[in-house]
PDB file of C-alpha atoms in Angstrom:
ATOM      1  CA  MET A   1     -25.853  18.410   0.581  1.00  0.00           C
ATOM      2  CA  ILE A   2     -24.085  21.758   1.111  1.00  0.00           C
ATOM      3  CA  ASP A   3     -21.294  20.104   3.056  1.00  0.00           C
ATOM      4  CA  GLN A   4     -20.814  17.519   0.307  1.00  0.00           C
ATOM      5  CA  THR A   5     -20.659  20.235  -2.368  1.00  0.00           C
ATOM      6  CA  LEU A   6     -18.145  22.172  -0.294  1.00  0.00           C
ATOM      7  CA  GLU A   7     -15.927  19.090  -0.027  1.00  0.00           C
ATOM      8  CA  GLN A   8     -16.145  18.525  -3.789  1.00  0.00           C
ATOM      9  CA  LEU A   9     -15.096  22.112  -4.525  1.00  0.00           C
ATOM     10  CA  MET A  10     -12.264  21.858  -2.007  1.00  0.00           C
ATOM     11  CA  ALA A  11     -11.105  18.703  -3.765  1.00  0.00           C
ATOM     12  CA  LEU A  12     -10.616  20.882  -6.849  1.00  0.00           C
ATOM     13  CA  GLY A  13      -8.202  23.124  -4.950  1.00  0.00           C
ATOM     14  CA  LEU A  14     -10.405  25.734  -3.250  1.00  0.00           C
ATOM     15  CA  ASN A  15     -10.140  26.402   0.463  1.00  0.00           C
ATOM     16  CA  ARG A  16     -13.270  26.302   2.598  1.00  0.00           C
ATOM     17  CA  TYR A  17     -13.841  30.088   2.515  1.00  0.00           C
ATOM     18  CA  GLU A  18     -13.442  30.188  -1.279  1.00  0.00           C
ATOM     19  CA  ALA A  19     -15.813  27.256  -1.788  1.00  0.00           C
ATOM     20  CA  ALA A  20     -18.454  28.742   0.569  1.00  0.00           C
ATOM     21  CA  THR A  21     -18.200  32.171  -1.085  1.00  0.00           C
ATOM     22  CA  TYR A  22     -18.539  30.748  -4.609  1.00  0.00           C
ATOM     23  CA  LEU A  23     -21.650  28.825  -3.532  1.00  0.00           C
ATOM     24  CA  ALA A  24     -23.079  32.007  -2.027  1.00  0.00           C
ATOM     25  CA  LEU A  25     -22.460  33.975  -5.247  1.00  0.00           C
ATOM     26  CA  LEU A  26     -24.228  31.279  -7.273  1.00  0.00           C
ATOM     27  CA  GLU A  27     -27.405  31.881  -5.262  1.00  0.00           C
ATOM     28  CA  HIS A  28     -27.774  35.605  -6.032  1.00  0.00           C
ATOM     29  CA  ARG A  29     -27.158  37.942  -8.927  1.00  0.00           C
ATOM     30  CA  GLY A  30     -24.452  40.102  -7.446  1.00  0.00           C
ATOM     31  CA  PHE A  31     -23.279  40.551  -3.850  1.00  0.00           C
ATOM     32  CA  THR A  32     -21.316  43.303  -2.224  1.00  0.00           C
ATOM     33  CA  PRO A  33     -18.324  42.067  -0.183  1.00  0.00           C
ATOM     34  CA  ALA A  34     -20.271  42.582   3.028  1.00  0.00           C
ATOM     35  CA  GLN A  35     -23.284  40.669   1.713  1.00  0.00           C
ATOM     36  CA  ALA A  36     -21.077  37.858   0.438  1.00  0.00           C
ATOM     37  CA  ALA A  37     -19.337  37.607   3.827  1.00  0.00           C
ATOM     38  CA  VAL A  38     -22.654  37.249   5.654  1.00  0.00           C
ATOM     39  CA  ARG A  39     -24.107  34.826   3.160  1.00  0.00           C
ATOM     40  CA  ALA A  40     -21.007  32.634   3.037  1.00  0.00           C
ATOM     41  CA  GLY A  41     -20.184  32.823   6.739  1.00  0.00           C
ATOM     42  CA  VAL A  42     -16.745  34.272   6.035  1.00  0.00           C
ATOM     43  CA  PRO A  43     -15.120  36.807   8.411  1.00  0.00           C
ATOM     44  CA  ARG A  44     -15.362  40.381   7.046  1.00  0.00           C
ATOM     45  CA  GLN A  45     -11.599  40.877   7.257  1.00  0.00           C
ATOM     46  CA  ARG A  46     -11.077  37.827   5.007  1.00  0.00           C
ATOM     47  CA  ILE A  47     -13.780  38.323   2.373  1.00  0.00           C
ATOM     48  CA  TYR A  48     -11.772  40.733   0.163  1.00  0.00           C
ATOM     49  CA  ASP A  49      -8.891  38.297  -0.188  1.00  0.00           C
ATOM     50  CA  VAL A  50     -11.326  35.460  -0.863  1.00  0.00           C
ATOM     51  CA  LEU A  51     -13.184  37.374  -3.557  1.00  0.00           C
ATOM     52  CA  ALA A  52      -9.928  38.475  -5.174  1.00  0.00           C
ATOM     53  CA  SER A  53      -8.786  34.851  -5.308  1.00  0.00           C
ATOM     54  CA  LEU A  54     -12.073  33.721  -6.895  1.00  0.00           C
ATOM     55  CA  CYS A  55     -11.759  36.422  -9.552  1.00  0.00           C
ATOM     56  CA  ALA A  56      -8.142  35.484 -10.272  1.00  0.00           C
ATOM     57  CA  ARG A  57      -9.095  31.845 -10.708  1.00  0.00           C
ATOM     58  CA  GLY A  58     -12.002  32.566 -13.027  1.00  0.00           C
ATOM     59  CA  LEU A  59     -14.850  31.716 -10.650  1.00  0.00           C
ATOM     60  CA  ALA A  60     -16.110  35.261 -10.043  1.00  0.00           C
ATOM     61  CA  ILE A  61     -16.317  38.629 -11.785  1.00  0.00           C
ATOM     62  CA  GLU A  62     -15.998  42.033 -10.104  1.00  0.00           C
ATOM     63  CA  ARG A  63     -18.161  44.907 -11.316  1.00  0.00           C
ATOM     64  CA  HIS A  64     -18.605  48.487 -10.130  1.00  0.00           C
ATOM     65  CA  SER A  65     -22.074  50.037  -9.955  1.00  0.00           C
ATOM     66  CA  ASP A  66     -23.292  53.133  -8.079  1.00  0.00           C
ATOM     67  CA  GLY A  67     -19.967  53.451  -6.348  1.00  0.00           C
ATOM     68  CA  GLN A  68     -20.122  49.895  -5.012  1.00  0.00           C
ATOM     69  CA  ARG A  69     -18.238  46.758  -5.922  1.00  0.00           C
ATOM     70  CA  ARG A  70     -20.360  43.770  -6.630  1.00  0.00           C
ATOM     71  CA  TYR A  71     -19.259  40.214  -7.318  1.00  0.00           C
ATOM     72  CA  PHE A  72     -20.945  37.707  -9.610  1.00  0.00           C
ATOM     73  CA  ALA A  73     -20.396  33.986  -9.934  1.00  0.00           C
ATOM     74  CA  VAL A  74     -19.082  32.659 -13.243  1.00  0.00           C
ATOM     75  CA  ASP A  75     -21.262  29.961 -14.775  1.00  0.00           C
ATOM     76  CA  PRO A  76     -20.100  26.587 -13.341  1.00  0.00           C
ATOM     77  CA  ALA A  77     -20.118  25.130 -16.855  1.00  0.00           C
ATOM     78  CA  ILE A  78     -17.275  27.515 -17.649  1.00  0.00           C
ATOM     79  CA  ALA A  79     -15.627  27.911 -14.238  1.00  0.00           C
ATOM     80  CA  LEU A  80     -15.323  24.283 -13.184  1.00  0.00           C
ATOM     81  CA  PRO A  81     -13.550  22.927 -16.303  1.00  0.00           C
ATOM     82  CA  ALA A  82     -11.039  25.765 -15.983  1.00  0.00           C
ATOM     83  CA  LEU A  83     -10.575  24.937 -12.310  1.00  0.00           C
ATOM     84  CA  ILE A  84     -10.040  21.280 -13.150  1.00  0.00           C
ATOM     85  CA  ASP A  85      -7.435  22.203 -15.766  1.00  0.00           C
ATOM     86  CA  GLU A  86      -5.665  24.346 -13.193  1.00  0.00           C
ATOM     87  CA  ARG A  87      -5.763  21.522 -10.701  1.00  0.00           C
ATOM     88  CA  ARG A  88      -4.396  19.081 -13.312  1.00  0.00           C
ATOM     89  CA  ARG A  89      -1.497  21.402 -14.156  1.00  0.00           C
ATOM     90  CA  GLN A  90      -0.764  21.821 -10.454  1.00  0.00           C
ATOM     91  CA  PHE A  91      -0.860  18.054  -9.951  1.00  0.00           C
ATOM     92  CA  GLU A  92       1.498  17.459 -12.894  1.00  0.00           C
ATOM     93  CA  HIS A  93       3.906  20.024 -11.464  1.00  0.00           C
ATOM     94  CA  GLU A  94       3.725  18.390  -8.045  1.00  0.00           C
ATOM     95  CA  GLN A  95       4.260  14.961  -9.600  1.00  0.00           C
ATOM     96  CA  ALA A  96       7.327  16.177 -11.449  1.00  0.00           C
ATOM     97  CA  ALA A  97       8.703  17.718  -8.249  1.00  0.00           C
ATOM     98  CA  LEU A  98       7.981  14.527  -6.309  1.00  0.00           C
ATOM     99  CA  THR A  99       9.664  12.375  -8.953  1.00  0.00           C
ATOM    100  CA  GLN A 100      12.721  14.599  -8.939  1.00  0.00           C
ATOM    101  CA  GLY A 101      12.805  14.557  -5.131  1.00  0.00           C
ATOM    102  CA  MET A 102      12.417  10.790  -5.094  1.00  0.00           C
ATOM    103  CA  GLN A 103      15.341  10.341  -7.457  1.00  0.00           C
ATOM    104  CA  GLY A 104      17.514  12.473  -5.219  1.00  0.00           C
ATOM    105  CA  LEU A 105      16.370  10.554  -2.147  1.00  0.00           C
ATOM    106  CA  LEU A 106      17.076   7.242  -3.853  1.00  0.00           C
ATOM    107  CA  ALA A 107      20.571   8.381  -4.732  1.00  0.00           C
ATOM    108  CA  THR A 108      21.127   9.202  -1.065  1.00  0.00           C
ATOM    109  CA  LEU A 109      19.481   6.163   0.561  1.00  0.00           C
ATOM    110  CA  THR A 110      20.421   3.324  -1.799  1.00  0.00           C
ATOM    111  CA  PRO A 111      24.129   3.308  -0.822  1.00  0.00           C
ATOM    112  CA  VAL A 112      23.130   3.402   2.853  1.00  0.00           C
ATOM    113  CA  PHE A 113      20.842   0.379   2.376  1.00  0.00           C
ATOM    114  CA  ALA A 114      23.498  -1.528   0.401  1.00  0.00           C
ATOM    115  CA  ALA A 115      26.151  -0.857   3.016  1.00  0.00           C
ATOM    116  CA  GLY A 116      23.869  -1.980   5.842  1.00  0.00           C
ATOM    117  CA  HIS A 117      22.972  -5.230   4.094  1.00  0.00           C
ATOM    118  CA  ASP A 118      26.581  -6.070   3.375  1.00  0.00           C
ATOM    119  CA  GLN A 119      27.003  -6.560   7.101  1.00  0.00           C
ATOM    120  CA  ILE A 120      26.157 -10.106   8.153  1.00  0.00           C
ATOM    121  CA  ASP A 121      24.679 -10.688  11.576  1.00  0.00           C
ATOM    122  CA  PRO A 122      25.931 -14.069  12.762  1.00  0.00           C
ATOM    123  CA  LEU A 123      22.624 -14.643  14.564  1.00  0.00           C
ATOM    124  CA  ASP A 124      20.187 -13.450  11.909  1.00  0.00           C
ATOM    125  CA  TYR A 125      19.161 -17.083  11.305  1.00  0.00           C
ATOM    126  CA  VAL A 126      18.247 -17.648  14.965  1.00  0.00           C
ATOM    127  CA  ASP A 127      14.879 -16.586  16.327  1.00  0.00           C
ATOM    128  CA  VAL A 128      14.167 -16.833  20.076  1.00  0.00           C
ATOM    129  CA  LEU A 129      10.520 -17.480  20.988  1.00  0.00           C
ATOM    130  CA  LEU A 130       9.672 -16.724  24.592  1.00  0.00           C
ATOM    131  CA  ASP A 131       5.911 -17.162  24.577  1.00  0.00           C
ATOM    132  CA  ARG A 132       3.942 -20.409  24.396  1.00  0.00           C
ATOM    133  CA  ARG A 133       1.515 -18.980  21.851  1.00  0.00           C
ATOM    134  CA  LEU A 134       4.364 -17.857  19.579  1.00  0.00           C
ATOM    135  CA  VAL A 135       5.941 -21.323  19.695  1.00  0.00           C
ATOM    136  CA  VAL A 136       2.641 -22.958  18.687  1.00  0.00           C
ATOM    137  CA  GLU A 137       2.054 -20.432  15.886  1.00  0.00           C
ATOM    138  CA  ARG A 138       5.559 -20.931  14.514  1.00  0.00           C
ATOM    139  CA  ALA A 139       5.199 -24.726  14.574  1.00  0.00           C
ATOM    140  CA  LEU A 140       1.911 -24.478  12.662  1.00  0.00           C
ATOM    141  CA  ALA A 141       3.409 -22.065  10.137  1.00  0.00           C
ATOM    142  CA  LEU A 142       6.467 -24.268   9.538  1.00  0.00           C
ATOM    143  CA  ALA A 143       4.319 -27.381   9.200  1.00  0.00           C
ATOM    144  CA  GLY A 144       2.171 -25.514   6.711  1.00  0.00           C
ATOM    145  CA  SER A 145       5.159 -24.516   4.584  1.00  0.00           C
ATOM    146  CA  ALA A 146       6.994 -27.860   4.691  1.00  0.00           C
ATOM    147  CA  GLU A 147       7.364 -29.415   1.251  1.00  0.00           C
ATOM    148  CA  ARG A 148       9.045 -32.801   1.736  1.00  0.00           C
ATOM    149  CA  GLU A 149       9.424 -34.075   5.282  1.00  0.00           C
ATOM    150  CA  ILE A 150       8.812 -33.281   8.936  1.00  0.00           C
ATOM    151  CA  CYS A 151      10.726 -35.120  11.641  1.00  0.00           C
ATOM    152  CA  VAL A 152       9.779 -34.686  15.289  1.00  0.00           C
ATOM    153  CA  CYS A 153      11.270 -35.736  18.624  1.00  0.00           C
ATOM    154  CA  PHE A 154       8.359 -35.389  21.032  1.00  0.00           C
ATOM    155  CA  LYS A 155       8.354 -35.177  24.815  1.00  0.00           C
ATOM    156  CA  LEU A 156       6.022 -33.468  27.258  1.00  0.00           C
ATOM    157  CA  PRO A 157       4.727 -30.887  27.944  1.00  0.00           C
ATOM    158  CA  LEU A 158       2.187 -30.187  25.234  1.00  0.00           C
ATOM    159  CA  LEU A 159       2.297 -26.606  24.081  1.00  0.00           C
ATOM    160  CA  GLY A 160      -0.791 -26.387  21.890  1.00  0.00           C
ATOM    161  CA  ASP A 161      -4.334 -27.626  22.347  1.00  0.00           C
ATOM    162  CA  LYS A 162      -5.847 -30.603  20.538  1.00  0.00           C
ATOM    163  CA  ALA A 163      -6.931 -28.571  17.514  1.00  0.00           C
ATOM    164  CA  ALA A 164      -3.455 -27.111  17.029  1.00  0.00           C
ATOM    165  CA  ASN A 165      -1.696 -30.451  17.412  1.00  0.00           C
ATOM    166  CA  PHE A 166      -4.096 -32.208  15.048  1.00  0.00           C
ATOM    167  CA  ALA A 167      -3.717 -29.451  12.432  1.00  0.00           C
ATOM    168  CA  GLU A 168       0.061 -29.557  12.736  1.00  0.00           C
ATOM    169  CA  VAL A 169       0.052 -33.252  11.781  1.00  0.00           C
ATOM    170  CA  SER A 170      -2.967 -33.695   9.499  1.00  0.00           C
ATOM    171  CA  LYS A 171      -2.452 -30.782   7.115  1.00  0.00           C
ATOM    172  CA  PRO A 172       1.079 -31.714   5.961  1.00  0.00           C
ATOM    173  CA  LEU A 173       0.072 -35.362   5.616  1.00  0.00           C
ATOM    174  CA  ARG A 174      -2.876 -34.397   3.391  1.00  0.00           C
ATOM    175  CA  ARG A 175      -0.432 -32.559   1.146  1.00  0.00           C
ATOM    176  CA  GLY A 176       1.767 -35.643   0.836  1.00  0.00           C
ATOM    177  CA  VAL A 177       4.504 -34.416   3.163  1.00  0.00           C
ATOM    178  CA  GLY A 178       6.380 -37.257   4.908  1.00  0.00           C
ATOM    179  CA  TYR A 179       5.990 -37.180   8.680  1.00  0.00           C
ATOM    180  CA  ARG A 180       8.077 -39.204  11.170  1.00  0.00           C
ATOM    181  CA  ALA A 181       7.809 -38.812  14.921  1.00  0.00           C
ATOM    182  CA  ILE A 182       9.799 -40.282  17.806  1.00  0.00           C
ATOM    183  CA  TYR A 183       7.902 -40.264  21.105  1.00  0.00           C
ATOM    184  CA  GLU A 184       9.372 -40.504  24.570  1.00  0.00           C
ATOM    185  CA  ARG A 185       7.821 -43.495  26.309  1.00  0.00           C
ATOM    186  CA  ALA A 186       6.706 -41.479  29.352  1.00  0.00           C
ATOM    187  CA  ALA A 187       4.631 -39.194  27.125  1.00  0.00           C
ATOM    188  CA  LEU A 188       2.581 -42.107  25.810  1.00  0.00           C
ATOM    189  CA  ALA A 189       1.614 -43.096  29.361  1.00  0.00           C
ATOM    190  CA  ASP A 190      -1.029 -40.386  29.017  1.00  0.00           C
ATOM    191  CA  PRO A 191      -4.106 -42.164  27.556  1.00  0.00           C
ATOM    192  CA  GLU A 192      -5.308 -39.083  25.724  1.00  0.00           C
ATOM    193  CA  LEU A 193      -1.944 -38.459  24.063  1.00  0.00           C
ATOM    194  CA  ARG A 194      -1.669 -42.143  23.130  1.00  0.00           C
ATOM    195  CA  ALA A 195      -5.077 -41.893  21.449  1.00  0.00           C
ATOM    196  CA  TRP A 196      -3.868 -38.843  19.537  1.00  0.00           C
ATOM    197  CA  VAL A 197      -0.813 -40.747  18.266  1.00  0.00           C
ATOM    198  CA  LYS A 198      -3.049 -43.603  17.132  1.00  0.00           C
ATOM    199  CA  GLN A 199      -4.992 -41.098  15.079  1.00  0.00           C
ATOM    200  CA  PHE A 200      -1.794 -39.596  13.675  1.00  0.00           C
ATOM    201  CA  VAL A 201      -0.584 -43.051  12.619  1.00  0.00           C
ATOM    202  CA  ALA A 202      -3.960 -43.781  11.016  1.00  0.00           C
ATOM    203  CA  TRP A 203      -3.467 -40.593   8.953  1.00  0.00           C
ATOM    204  CA  GLY A 204      -0.044 -41.766   7.770  1.00  0.00           C
ATOM    205  CA  GLN A 205       2.447 -40.580  10.355  1.00  0.00           C
ATOM    206  CA  GLN A 206       5.307 -43.031  11.034  1.00  0.00           C
ATOM    207  CA  ALA A 207       5.905 -43.300  14.795  1.00  0.00           C
ATOM    208  CA  ARG A 208       8.534 -44.902  16.979  1.00  0.00           C
ATOM    209  CA  ILE A 209       9.196 -44.959  20.740  1.00  0.00           C
ATOM    210  CA  VAL A 210      12.383 -44.456  22.720  1.00  0.00           C
ATOM    211  CA  GLU A 211      12.952 -44.414  26.472  1.00  0.00           C
ATOM    212  CA  THR A 212      14.171 -40.819  26.714  1.00  0.00           C
ATOM    213  CA  LEU A 213      14.765 -37.858  24.447  1.00  0.00           C
ATOM    214  CA  PRO A 214      17.330 -35.128  25.219  1.00  0.00           C
ATOM    215  CA  LEU A 215      15.370 -32.384  23.471  1.00  0.00           C
ATOM    216  CA  LYS A 216      11.996 -31.649  21.987  1.00  0.00           C
ATOM    217  CA  VAL A 217      12.831 -30.940  18.340  1.00  0.00           C
ATOM    218  CA  ASN A 218      10.926 -30.399  15.101  1.00  0.00           C
ATOM    219  CA  LEU A 219      12.842 -30.561  11.806  1.00  0.00           C
ATOM    220  CA  TYR A 220      11.351 -29.208   8.590  1.00  0.00           C
ATOM    221  CA  ASP A 221      12.742 -30.204   5.173  1.00  0.00           C
ATOM    222  CA  ARG A 222      16.186 -30.660   6.752  1.00  0.00           C
ATOM    223  CA  ARG A 223      16.481 -26.889   6.699  1.00  0.00           C
ATOM    224  CA  VAL A 224      14.688 -25.421   9.750  1.00  0.00           C
ATOM    225  CA  ALA A 225      14.825 -26.653  13.333  1.00  0.00           C
ATOM    226  CA  LEU A 226      12.449 -25.712  16.158  1.00  0.00           C
ATOM    227  CA  LEU A 227      13.860 -26.672  19.578  1.00  0.00           C
ATOM    228  CA  SER A 228      12.181 -26.443  22.965  1.00  0.00           C
ATOM    229  CA  LEU A 229      14.809 -25.929  25.648  1.00  0.00           C
ATOM    230  CA  GLN A 230      15.132 -27.407  29.120  1.00  0.00           C
ATOM    231  CA  ASP A 231      15.815 -25.385  32.206  1.00  0.00           C
ATOM    232  CA  PRO A 232      19.474 -26.274  32.983  1.00  0.00           C
ATOM    233  CA  VAL A 233      18.787 -26.148  36.735  1.00  0.00           C
ATOM    234  CA  THR A 234      15.476 -27.988  37.134  1.00  0.00           C
ATOM    235  CA  GLY A 235      15.665 -30.015  33.933  1.00  0.00           C
ATOM    236  CA  THR A 236      12.049 -29.203  33.134  1.00  0.00           C
ATOM    237  CA  LEU A 237      10.915 -28.105  29.694  1.00  0.00           C
ATOM    238  CA  SER A 238      10.089 -24.435  29.425  1.00  0.00           C
ATOM    239  CA  PHE A 239       8.186 -22.500  26.819  1.00  0.00           C
ATOM    240  CA  THR A 240      11.412 -20.975  25.464  1.00  0.00           C
ATOM    241  CA  ALA A 241      12.177 -22.178  21.957  1.00  0.00           C
ATOM    242  CA  LEU A 242      14.786 -21.557  19.279  1.00  0.00           C
ATOM    243  CA  CYS A 243      13.894 -21.492  15.617  1.00  0.00           C
ATOM    244  CA  VAL A 244      17.099 -21.970  13.615  1.00  0.00           C
ATOM    245  CA  THR A 245      17.102 -21.653   9.819  1.00  0.00           C
ATOM    246  CA  HIS A 246      20.452 -23.157   8.983  1.00  0.00           C
ATOM    247  CA  PRO A 247      20.876 -26.215   6.696  1.00  0.00           C
ATOM    248  CA  ASN A 248      24.151 -27.359   8.297  1.00  0.00           C
ATOM    249  CA  PHE A 249      22.734 -27.184  11.812  1.00  0.00           C
ATOM    250  CA  SER A 250      19.577 -28.977  10.673  1.00  0.00           C
ATOM    251  CA  ALA A 251      21.672 -31.657   8.956  1.00  0.00           C
ATOM    252  CA  PHE A 252      23.516 -32.293  12.205  1.00  0.00           C
ATOM    253  CA  LEU A 253      20.244 -32.646  14.122  1.00  0.00           C
ATOM    254  CA  GLN A 254      18.861 -34.817  11.316  1.00  0.00           C
ATOM    255  CA  GLY A 255      21.761 -37.225  11.843  1.00  0.00           C
ATOM    256  CA  ALA A 256      20.878 -37.464  15.548  1.00  0.00           C
ATOM    257  CA  PHE A 257      17.223 -38.024  14.659  1.00  0.00           C
ATOM    258  CA  GLU A 258      18.109 -40.873  12.279  1.00  0.00           C
ATOM    259  CA  LYS A 259      20.147 -42.586  15.000  1.00  0.00           C
ATOM    260  CA  LEU A 260      17.263 -42.306  17.454  1.00  0.00           C
ATOM    261  CA  TRP A 261      14.871 -43.539  14.785  1.00  0.00           C
ATOM    262  CA  GLU A 262      17.051 -46.569  14.121  1.00  0.00           C
ATOM    263  CA  ASP A 263      17.225 -47.398  17.818  1.00  0.00           C
ATOM    264  CA  GLY A 264      13.516 -46.827  18.473  1.00  0.00           C
ATOM    265  CA  GLU A 265      10.772 -49.417  18.482  1.00  0.00           C
ATOM    266  CA  PRO A 266       7.689 -49.172  16.265  1.00  0.00           C
ATOM    267  CA  PHE A 267       4.585 -47.700  17.834  1.00  0.00           C
ATOM    268  CA  GLU A 268       1.998 -50.394  18.403  1.00  0.00           C
ATOM    269  CA  GLN A 269      -1.675 -49.492  17.902  1.00  0.00           C
ATOM    270  CA  ASN A 270      -2.777 -51.851  20.740  1.00  0.00           C
TER     271      ASN A 270
END
């Protein structure tokens, strides 16, 4: 309880020694400085400054009797409202100073920000993803934000687990997003993957098959492309991917997708 009361008094602007001394004075009708120091747990060399501060702030009164100075607490009903008013005035002053400082800082930093954003990074629309988990998370996020159509050229390997792949297809379809996928024939030789595609088609995905695909590509709303890259030496797919947000680039890839789609054969459920 004492600790909580100390914290509350400190919140009104007193330091710990001042709060402890005021509480000590409340418990007794008049303390000498030495008595107040002992009662409050304040070092003797500090008690005079503490008591002087309490008197100046209206929380204590100094009286002389029999050649000794004694200090008395001011009634909290009088002292605390005055302390709160003092704290409010201090806060208003600090707020005004902060506002003035902020205006000056804004005047300094705004031109710096504007100048920095006038510079165009030619690669700020390209994001390189070097981790399998990041590629899966980005594909899910893009599928979740697609509004009109998703077009996919799919070849092995799988990057996400069954739950991720199912969510990537089912959620956009439930929202009415068009979903077309071209599968490399070798990928559908896997019975489990073929069963997945059957489920995707049952949900509304349009699927076609081609013999080979040059890249594993996802296209979102003809605006964003997610490409999984092949190792140029081994030819194997890696977990490195590029996410490119560029309508012209996506339009070019969309044209390639449409040609592959035209040449592909429909996926048969059998």
